[in-house]
Amino acid sequence: MYRPAAPTGQLNGPAPAGASVRAARARTRTAYLRHVAGKLGGAAVSLLAVLVTSFFLFRLIPGDPVKYMTGGRQVSAEQLAAYRREFGLDLPLWQQFTDYCGKALTGDLGTSYQFRAPVIDKITEALPNTLLLTGTAFVLYTALGIVLGTRSAWRRGRLGDRLNTGLALALYSVPSFWLGLLLIIVFSVGMGPIPGLFPTGGMESGGEEGFAYVVDVAHHLVLPVITLVAVEYGQTLLVTRSALLDEMGSDYLTTARAKGLRDDLVRRRHAVPNAMLPTMTLIFVNLGRTVAGVILVETVFSWPGLGGLFYQALSVPDLPLVQGLFFVFASAVIVMNTLADLIYPLLDPRVGR
């Protein structure tokens, strides 16, 4: 029997499964690239806004940096004018702003008034100290918050859950500087039967080398790390607990139990991984704050990091140093938030579609 040929380009039957899979993957890649482009564009706009804000905001601080640079000495009007010309303070505000933005885009954040050194050099010098302090605290309070938050959610309503949640809420509401001062009074100065066990501040005693230096720094690190962990772990605990409680009523957990899996396996293999998405966002936000440091804690414990440097620059005011530190602090948070937004769709494909 004669059968007419199919028109050119027409398929005889459904499309192959492989073609459908490739088309779906292409759509997913396209959606993810659009998501990435949108987030990167938003981050660029945020960084530009921070650059503008950092310039104008700190010029509202009372005080004359030129008078600070003279050390309170009696100087002539000609000398004050020479200082202003040296640091560009005699220029119109709009010209100062354009010069600042142009240099910042090339990585030049200006010259510190009080240190007479490039701002980027002072930041690079203090950054490792901040990363040591807040990085150590970040690892500890993140791990502690996730472990205790998971246990509290799985045993909700019990005594351990009530104690963990109550303590986390209480410590999270405590001002960090107040807790730091309290720890100094009790464990550095000594109170009653408790002797002074730890230094009152600083990063090192001086004169130590090798392993003795490491022990000395660790000794100075104890109280500020305890302060940060005590104040910050509660947030991670509460977010982890809340996210896991939302997952515990899901049908897939009931199915896993029906298959005979132990509660411990159901929690570790099924519930916790799905409940970690909100916690991941919090971890990235806290990671950005790690670079910024904690200004009050570093100031209370005289820790030579970015936070202490920021407080010192504010007291002058050292405008280039304050602006540079503010830009670094805000940029760290923006970059970490953007990374969280980019990684989220890889963990949960529903995000970014």
Short mmCIF file of C-alpha atoms in Angstrom, two decimals:
data_model
loop_
_atom_site.label_atom_id
_atom_site.label_comp_id
_atom_site.label_asym_id
_atom_site.label_seq_id
_atom_site.Cartn_x
_atom_site.Cartn_y
_atom_site.Cartn_z
CA MET A 1 0.00 0.00 0.00
CA TYR A 2 1.29 3.47 -0.86
CA ARG A 3 2.03 5.73 2.10
CA PRO A 4 2.80 9.39 1.49
CA ALA A 5 6.14 10.60 2.82
CA ALA A 6 6.13 12.80 5.87
CA PRO A 7 6.70 16.49 5.20
CA THR A 8 10.30 17.67 5.52
CA GLY A 9 11.27 18.48 9.13
CA GLN A 10 8.27 16.65 10.66
CA LEU A 11 9.06 13.96 13.18
CA ASN A 12 7.32 10.59 13.02
CA GLY A 13 6.39 10.19 16.68
CA PRO A 14 7.29 11.91 19.97
CA ALA A 15 10.62 13.64 20.53
CA PRO A 16 13.38 11.50 22.01
CA ALA A 17 13.69 11.59 25.79
CA GLY A 18 17.27 12.84 25.53
CA ALA A 19 16.18 15.93 23.62
CA SER A 20 13.63 16.79 26.31
CA VAL A 21 16.24 16.40 29.03
CA ARG A 22 18.70 18.63 27.17
CA ALA A 23 16.03 21.28 26.61
CA ALA A 24 15.11 21.22 30.33
CA ARG A 25 18.76 21.60 31.31
CA ALA A 26 19.18 24.49 28.89
CA ARG A 27 16.15 26.26 30.40
CA THR A 28 17.55 25.69 33.90
CA ARG A 29 20.95 27.12 32.92
CA THR A 30 19.31 30.13 31.32
CA ALA A 31 17.19 30.77 34.41
CA TYR A 32 20.24 30.46 36.67
CA LEU A 33 22.30 32.83 34.51
CA ARG A 34 19.48 35.40 34.68
CA HIS A 35 19.42 34.90 38.45
CA VAL A 36 23.21 35.41 38.66
CA ALA A 37 23.10 38.52 36.48
CA GLY A 38 20.35 40.06 38.60
CA LYS A 39 22.16 39.38 41.88
CA LEU A 40 25.51 40.67 40.59
CA GLY A 41 23.82 43.81 39.28
CA GLY A 42 22.14 44.36 42.64
CA ALA A 43 25.47 43.88 44.43
CA ALA A 44 27.16 46.43 42.16
CA VAL A 45 24.43 49.00 42.87
CA SER A 46 24.72 48.32 46.62
CA LEU A 47 28.51 48.82 46.54
CA LEU A 48 28.05 52.11 44.69
CA ALA A 49 25.51 53.24 47.29
CA VAL A 50 27.95 52.32 50.08
CA LEU A 51 30.70 54.29 48.36
CA VAL A 52 28.50 57.39 48.21
CA THR A 53 27.17 56.95 51.75
CA SER A 54 30.63 56.44 53.26
CA PHE A 55 31.77 59.78 51.86
CA PHE A 56 28.88 61.99 52.97
CA LEU A 57 27.85 60.25 56.20
CA PHE A 58 31.07 60.74 58.14
CA ARG A 59 31.38 64.38 57.19
CA LEU A 60 28.51 64.97 59.61
CA ILE A 61 30.79 64.00 62.52
CA PRO A 62 31.76 67.06 64.57
CA GLY A 63 35.46 67.82 64.86
CA ASP A 64 38.25 69.24 62.76
CA PRO A 65 40.82 66.65 61.64
CA VAL A 66 43.32 69.41 60.80
CA LYS A 67 43.34 70.61 64.42
CA TYR A 68 43.90 67.03 65.54
CA MET A 69 46.91 66.72 63.25
CA THR A 70 48.50 69.75 64.92
CA GLY A 71 48.36 67.96 68.28
CA GLY A 72 46.69 70.90 69.98
CA ARG A 73 49.66 73.19 69.30
CA GLN A 74 49.20 76.83 68.42
CA VAL A 75 49.74 77.08 64.68
CA SER A 76 49.33 79.91 62.23
CA ALA A 77 46.55 80.20 59.70
CA GLU A 78 49.11 79.57 56.95
CA GLN A 79 50.09 76.24 58.50
CA LEU A 80 46.45 75.17 58.83
CA ALA A 81 45.88 76.10 55.19
CA ALA A 82 48.96 74.05 54.21
CA TYR A 83 47.55 71.01 56.01
CA ARG A 84 44.21 71.44 54.25
CA ARG A 85 45.91 71.66 50.88
CA GLU A 86 48.02 68.56 51.64
CA PHE A 87 44.94 66.39 52.26
CA GLY A 88 42.66 68.09 49.74
CA LEU A 89 40.34 69.53 52.39
CA ASP A 90 40.44 72.96 50.76
CA LEU A 91 38.73 71.65 47.62
CA PRO A 92 34.96 72.00 47.02
CA LEU A 93 32.94 69.10 48.37
CA TRP A 94 31.93 67.87 44.93
CA GLN A 95 35.57 67.74 43.82
CA GLN A 96 36.57 65.87 46.99
CA PHE A 97 33.80 63.38 46.23
CA THR A 98 34.81 62.79 42.61
CA ASP A 99 38.47 62.40 43.63
CA TYR A 100 37.48 59.93 46.35
CA CYS A 101 35.33 57.82 44.02
CA GLY A 102 37.92 57.81 41.26
CA LYS A 103 40.68 56.65 43.61
CA ALA A 104 38.44 54.11 45.37
CA LEU A 105 37.64 52.39 42.07
CA THR A 106 41.38 51.81 41.61
CA GLY A 107 41.84 50.47 45.16
CA ASP A 108 43.23 53.71 46.62
CA LEU A 109 41.24 54.56 49.76
CA GLY A 110 43.32 57.61 50.60
CA THR A 111 45.88 58.45 53.28
CA SER A 112 45.14 58.30 56.99
CA TYR A 113 45.37 61.67 58.75
CA GLN A 114 46.65 60.33 62.06
CA PHE A 115 48.98 57.58 60.80
CA ARG A 116 50.18 59.38 57.65
CA ALA A 117 50.01 56.01 55.86
CA PRO A 118 47.81 54.61 53.08
CA VAL A 119 44.44 53.46 54.43
CA ILE A 120 44.68 50.15 52.58
CA ASP A 121 47.98 49.42 54.40
CA LYS A 122 46.40 50.01 57.82
CA ILE A 123 43.45 47.78 56.89
CA THR A 124 45.75 45.02 55.63
CA GLU A 125 47.77 45.25 58.85
CA ALA A 126 44.75 44.90 61.17
CA LEU A 127 42.72 42.42 59.09
CA PRO A 128 44.53 39.20 60.22
CA ASN A 129 43.93 40.07 63.88
CA THR A 130 40.20 40.55 63.26
CA LEU A 131 39.99 37.32 61.26
CA LEU A 132 41.72 35.43 64.08
CA LEU A 133 39.28 36.69 66.71
CA THR A 134 35.99 36.71 64.86
CA GLY A 135 36.88 33.72 62.66
CA THR A 136 37.51 31.56 65.72
CA ALA A 137 34.28 32.76 67.31
CA PHE A 138 32.36 32.23 64.04
CA VAL A 139 33.38 28.56 63.78
CA LEU A 140 32.50 27.90 67.42
CA TYR A 141 29.14 29.66 67.60
CA THR A 142 28.00 28.28 64.24
CA ALA A 143 28.79 24.69 65.22
CA LEU A 144 27.31 25.16 68.69
CA GLY A 145 24.14 26.78 67.35
CA ILE A 146 23.52 24.08 64.71
CA VAL A 147 24.11 21.17 67.10
CA LEU A 148 22.03 22.58 69.96
CA GLY A 149 19.33 23.88 67.59
CA THR A 150 18.96 20.44 66.02
CA ARG A 151 18.74 18.69 69.39
CA SER A 152 16.25 21.24 70.72
CA ALA A 153 13.93 20.88 67.72
CA TRP A 154 14.02 17.08 67.81
CA ARG A 155 13.25 17.09 71.53
CA ARG A 156 10.95 20.10 71.61
CA GLY A 157 9.02 20.75 74.78
CA ARG A 158 11.42 18.80 76.94
CA LEU A 159 13.56 20.28 79.70
CA GLY A 160 16.69 20.45 77.52
CA ASP A 161 14.82 22.31 74.79
CA ARG A 162 13.40 24.84 77.24
CA LEU A 163 16.80 25.42 78.85
CA ASN A 164 18.62 25.77 75.53
CA THR A 165 16.04 28.13 74.06
CA GLY A 166 15.75 30.25 77.19
CA LEU A 167 19.52 30.61 77.56
CA ALA A 168 19.94 31.43 73.86
CA LEU A 169 17.27 34.16 74.04
CA ALA A 170 18.77 35.61 77.22
CA LEU A 171 22.34 35.76 75.89
CA TYR A 172 21.27 37.01 72.46
CA SER A 173 19.60 40.01 74.11
CA VAL A 174 22.68 40.87 76.21
CA PRO A 175 24.83 43.78 74.89
CA SER A 176 28.21 42.39 73.87
CA PHE A 177 30.20 45.21 75.46
CA TRP A 178 28.40 44.71 78.80
CA LEU A 179 29.10 40.97 78.79
CA GLY A 180 32.73 41.66 77.87
CA LEU A 181 33.16 44.10 80.76
CA LEU A 182 31.53 41.59 83.13
CA LEU A 183 33.94 38.85 82.04
CA ILE A 184 36.91 41.21 82.54
CA ILE A 185 35.74 42.05 86.07
CA VAL A 186 35.20 38.40 87.04
CA PHE A 187 37.96 36.53 85.20
CA SER A 188 40.65 39.19 84.61
CA VAL A 189 40.49 41.43 87.68
CA GLY A 190 39.10 38.68 89.91
CA MET A 191 36.08 38.62 92.17
CA GLY A 192 35.81 36.94 95.56
CA PRO A 193 37.20 33.39 95.37
CA ILE A 194 37.71 33.70 91.60
CA PRO A 195 41.28 34.84 90.82
CA GLY A 196 42.25 36.85 87.76
CA LEU A 197 42.97 34.16 85.18
CA PHE A 198 43.10 36.05 81.88
CA PRO A 199 44.60 39.32 80.59
CA THR A 200 42.41 42.41 80.65
CA GLY A 201 43.09 43.24 77.02
CA GLY A 202 45.43 43.29 74.09
CA MET A 203 46.57 40.47 71.82
CA GLU A 204 49.92 39.55 73.37
CA SER A 205 52.05 40.24 76.41
CA GLY A 206 55.21 40.81 74.39
CA GLY A 207 58.61 39.15 74.45
CA GLU A 208 57.33 35.67 73.55
CA GLU A 209 58.46 33.65 70.54
CA GLY A 210 57.61 30.36 68.86
CA PHE A 211 55.13 28.11 70.66
CA ALA A 212 55.13 30.36 73.73
CA TYR A 213 53.86 33.19 71.51
CA VAL A 214 51.00 31.00 70.22
CA VAL A 215 50.02 30.10 73.79
CA ASP A 216 50.18 33.77 74.80
CA VAL A 217 47.89 34.86 71.94
CA ALA A 218 45.47 32.00 72.72
CA HIS A 219 45.43 33.14 76.36
CA HIS A 220 44.43 36.67 75.29
CA LEU A 221 41.88 35.24 72.87
CA VAL A 222 39.78 33.35 75.43
CA LEU A 223 37.59 36.10 76.90
CA PRO A 224 36.76 37.99 73.67
CA VAL A 225 35.92 34.71 71.91
CA ILE A 226 33.68 33.63 74.80
CA THR A 227 31.93 37.00 74.62
CA LEU A 228 31.24 36.68 70.89
CA VAL A 229 30.17 33.02 71.09
CA ALA A 230 27.82 33.65 74.02
CA VAL A 231 26.10 36.56 72.26
CA GLU A 232 25.96 35.13 68.72
CA TYR A 233 25.27 31.39 69.03
CA GLY A 234 21.66 31.94 70.08
CA GLN A 235 20.68 33.35 66.68
CA THR A 236 21.96 30.26 64.84
CA LEU A 237 20.29 27.98 67.39
CA LEU A 238 16.90 29.65 67.05
CA VAL A 239 16.97 29.73 63.24
CA THR A 240 18.05 26.07 63.01
CA ARG A 241 15.43 25.00 65.55
CA SER A 242 12.64 26.88 63.78
CA ALA A 243 13.57 25.52 60.33
CA LEU A 244 13.78 21.94 61.60
CA LEU A 245 10.41 22.21 63.37
CA ASP A 246 8.86 23.26 60.03
CA GLU A 247 10.28 20.13 58.40
CA MET A 248 9.32 17.64 61.09
CA GLY A 249 5.70 17.38 60.00
CA SER A 250 6.56 16.64 56.37
CA ASP A 251 5.27 13.50 54.66
CA TYR A 252 8.70 12.32 53.56
CA LEU A 253 9.80 12.00 57.20
CA THR A 254 6.73 9.88 57.96
CA THR A 255 7.59 7.69 54.96
CA ALA A 256 11.20 7.34 56.16
CA ARG A 257 10.02 6.22 59.58
CA ALA A 258 7.55 3.81 58.02
CA LYS A 259 10.44 2.17 56.19
CA GLY A 260 11.97 1.36 59.56
CA LEU A 261 14.70 4.00 59.72
CA ARG A 262 15.83 4.97 63.19
CA ASP A 263 14.99 8.46 64.43
CA ASP A 264 18.66 9.39 64.42
CA LEU A 265 19.02 8.47 60.73
CA VAL A 266 15.79 10.25 59.81
CA ARG A 267 17.09 13.40 61.46
CA ARG A 268 20.63 13.32 60.03
CA ARG A 269 19.90 12.09 56.49
CA HIS A 270 16.55 13.68 55.75
CA ALA A 271 15.32 16.39 58.11
CA VAL A 272 18.50 18.36 58.87
CA PRO A 273 19.77 18.74 55.25
CA ASN A 274 16.43 20.19 54.14
CA ALA A 275 16.19 22.44 57.18
CA MET A 276 19.67 23.90 56.63
CA LEU A 277 18.69 26.32 53.85
CA PRO A 278 17.65 29.22 56.16
CA THR A 279 20.67 28.51 58.34
CA MET A 280 22.96 28.70 55.28
CA THR A 281 21.79 32.27 54.63
CA LEU A 282 22.51 33.19 58.25
CA ILE A 283 25.96 31.58 58.05
CA PHE A 284 26.89 33.68 55.01
CA VAL A 285 25.61 36.86 56.67
CA ASN A 286 27.67 36.08 59.77
CA LEU A 287 30.66 35.28 57.57
CA GLY A 288 30.44 38.79 56.12
CA ARG A 289 30.32 40.21 59.61
CA THR A 290 33.43 38.21 60.45
CA VAL A 291 35.46 40.47 58.17
CA ALA A 292 33.84 43.55 59.70
CA GLY A 293 34.64 42.34 63.16
CA VAL A 294 32.77 43.43 66.24
CA ILE A 295 33.68 47.02 67.02
CA LEU A 296 32.49 47.08 70.62
CA VAL A 297 34.12 43.79 71.61
CA GLU A 298 37.44 44.70 70.03
CA THR A 299 37.31 48.07 71.76
CA VAL A 300 36.47 46.62 75.19
CA PHE A 301 39.31 44.07 74.99
CA SER A 302 41.74 46.48 73.23
CA TRP A 303 42.08 43.95 70.41
CA PRO A 304 44.18 45.44 67.57
CA GLY A 305 41.76 44.64 64.76
CA LEU A 306 39.56 46.48 62.30
CA GLY A 307 36.92 47.21 64.93
CA GLY A 308 39.38 48.87 67.28
CA LEU A 309 40.92 50.76 64.37
CA PHE A 310 37.46 52.02 63.36
CA TYR A 311 36.77 53.29 66.89
CA GLN A 312 40.15 55.00 66.97
CA ALA A 313 39.54 56.65 63.59
CA LEU A 314 36.10 57.92 64.68
CA SER A 315 37.58 59.77 67.65
CA VAL A 316 39.69 62.07 65.42
CA PRO A 317 37.78 62.01 62.98
CA ASP A 318 40.20 60.41 60.50
CA LEU A 319 37.88 60.67 57.48
CA PRO A 320 39.85 58.58 54.94
CA LEU A 321 40.36 55.74 57.44
CA VAL A 322 36.73 55.82 58.62
CA GLN A 323 35.46 55.85 55.03
CA GLY A 324 37.78 53.03 53.99
CA LEU A 325 36.85 50.80 56.94
CA PHE A 326 33.14 51.45 56.46
CA PHE A 327 33.44 50.51 52.79
CA VAL A 328 35.31 47.30 53.65
CA PHE A 329 32.77 46.35 56.34
CA ALA A 330 29.77 46.92 54.09
CA SER A 331 31.43 45.29 51.07
CA ALA A 332 32.13 42.13 53.05
CA VAL A 333 28.46 41.79 54.00
CA ILE A 334 27.27 42.53 50.46
CA VAL A 335 29.68 40.02 48.91
CA MET A 336 28.70 37.25 51.35
CA ASN A 337 24.98 37.91 50.83
CA THR A 338 25.50 37.76 47.07
CA LEU A 339 27.38 34.46 47.37
CA ALA A 340 24.51 33.07 49.45
CA ASP A 341 22.04 34.13 46.74
CA LEU A 342 24.17 32.45 44.06
CA ILE A 343 24.62 29.19 45.98
CA TYR A 344 20.98 28.91 47.09
CA PRO A 345 19.64 27.75 43.68
CA LEU A 346 22.30 25.03 43.60
CA LEU A 347 21.02 23.70 46.94
CA ASP A 348 17.33 24.15 46.10
CA PRO A 349 16.49 24.31 42.36
CA ARG A 350 13.15 25.95 43.13
CA VAL A 351 14.98 29.16 44.07
CA GLY A 352 15.74 31.52 41.21
CA ARG A 353 13.23 30.10 38.74
#
